[in-house]
PDB file of C-alpha atoms in Angstrom:
ATOM      1  CA  MET A   1      67.070 -14.935  26.028  1.00 63.00           C
ATOM      2  CA  GLU A   2      66.928 -16.173  22.469  1.00 78.00           C
ATOM      3  CA  LYS A   3      63.534 -16.948  20.949  1.00 81.00           C
ATOM      4  CA  LYS A   4      63.275 -20.396  19.413  1.00 81.00           C
ATOM      5  CA  SER A   5      60.966 -21.296  16.612  1.00 93.00           C
ATOM      6  CA  ILE A   6      58.198 -23.784  17.188  1.00 92.00           C
ATOM      7  CA  HIS A   7      59.977 -26.184  14.811  1.00 91.00           C
ATOM      8  CA  GLU A   8      63.099 -26.222  17.019  1.00 92.00           C
ATOM      9  CA  ILE A   9      61.031 -26.766  20.159  1.00 93.00           C
ATOM     10  CA  ILE A  10      59.063 -29.660  18.651  1.00 93.00           C
ATOM     11  CA  SER A  11      62.260 -31.247  17.348  1.00 93.00           C
ATOM     12  CA  THR A  12      63.855 -31.000  20.788  1.00 94.00           C
ATOM     13  CA  VAL A  13      60.784 -32.526  22.452  1.00 95.00           C
ATOM     14  CA  PHE A  14      60.759 -35.468  20.020  1.00 96.00           C
ATOM     15  CA  LYS A  15      64.471 -36.060  20.609  1.00 96.00           C
ATOM     16  CA  ALA A  16      63.904 -35.984  24.379  1.00 96.00           C
ATOM     17  CA  ILE A  17      61.069 -38.508  24.112  1.00 96.00           C
ATOM     18  CA  THR A  18      63.272 -40.764  21.978  1.00 96.00           C
ATOM     19  CA  LEU A  19      66.020 -40.706  24.598  1.00 96.00           C
ATOM     20  CA  ALA A  20      63.572 -41.176  27.476  1.00 96.00           C
ATOM     21  CA  MET A  21      61.951 -44.228  25.895  1.00 96.00           C
ATOM     22  CA  GLY A  22      65.328 -45.873  25.264  1.00 95.00           C
ATOM     23  CA  VAL A  23      66.519 -45.254  28.807  1.00 96.00           C
ATOM     24  CA  ALA A  24      63.204 -46.420  30.271  1.00 96.00           C
ATOM     25  CA  VAL A  25      63.364 -49.716  28.388  1.00 96.00           C
ATOM     26  CA  VAL A  26      66.947 -50.376  29.495  1.00 96.00           C
ATOM     27  CA  VAL A  27      66.264 -49.555  33.149  1.00 97.00           C
ATOM     28  CA  LEU A  28      62.998 -51.460  33.364  1.00 96.00           C
ATOM     29  CA  SER A  29      64.539 -54.460  31.634  1.00 95.00           C
ATOM     30  CA  CYS A  30      67.437 -54.487  34.101  1.00 96.00           C
ATOM     31  CA  LEU A  31      64.961 -54.402  36.963  1.00 96.00           C
ATOM     32  CA  GLY A  32      62.964 -57.251  35.420  1.00 93.00           C
ATOM     33  CA  ALA A  33      59.803 -55.165  35.484  1.00 95.00           C
ATOM     34  CA  LEU A  34      59.125 -55.053  31.752  1.00 93.00           C
ATOM     35  CA  GLU A  35      57.399 -57.545  29.506  1.00 94.00           C
ATOM     36  CA  PRO A  36      58.777 -57.893  25.956  1.00 92.00           C
ATOM     37  CA  GLU A  37      55.492 -56.690  24.406  1.00 94.00           C
ATOM     38  CA  LYS A  38      55.623 -53.489  26.431  1.00 94.00           C
ATOM     39  CA  ALA A  39      59.298 -52.983  25.569  1.00 95.00           C
ATOM     40  CA  VAL A  40      58.551 -53.190  21.852  1.00 96.00           C
ATOM     41  CA  THR A  41      55.744 -50.662  22.254  1.00 95.00           C
ATOM     42  CA  LEU A  42      57.965 -48.206  24.123  1.00 94.00           C
ATOM     43  CA  LEU A  43      60.775 -48.591  21.597  1.00 95.00           C
ATOM     44  CA  GLY A  44      58.267 -48.112  18.770  1.00 96.00           C
ATOM     45  CA  ILE A  45      57.118 -44.830  20.285  1.00 96.00           C
ATOM     46  CA  GLY A  46      60.733 -43.726  20.601  1.00 95.00           C
ATOM     47  CA  LEU A  47      61.489 -44.677  17.009  1.00 96.00           C
ATOM     48  CA  ALA A  48      58.422 -42.820  15.734  1.00 96.00           C
ATOM     49  CA  CYS A  49      59.512 -39.704  17.641  1.00 95.00           C
ATOM     50  CA  ALA A  50      63.035 -40.008  16.225  1.00 95.00           C
ATOM     51  CA  GLY A  51      61.587 -40.185  12.725  1.00 95.00           C
ATOM     52  CA  ALA A  52      59.374 -37.169  13.345  1.00 93.00           C
ATOM     53  CA  ALA A  53      62.344 -35.186  14.660  1.00 92.00           C
ATOM     54  CA  MET A  54      64.277 -35.918  11.466  1.00 91.00           C
ATOM     55  CA  LEU A  55      61.523 -34.614   9.167  1.00 87.00           C
TER      56      LEU A  55
END
């Protein structure tokens, strides 16, 4: 098994969070269980994680 650096692991985690937040907003919006304020918050978290992964 190949050892990964902590930088690669953190980058992968941030990318996973970004994807999860996007999918969560789409699914919850389709179900009608998400208020717009909450959707913006979730998308903001995802965008922040995407930015951190690109650093």
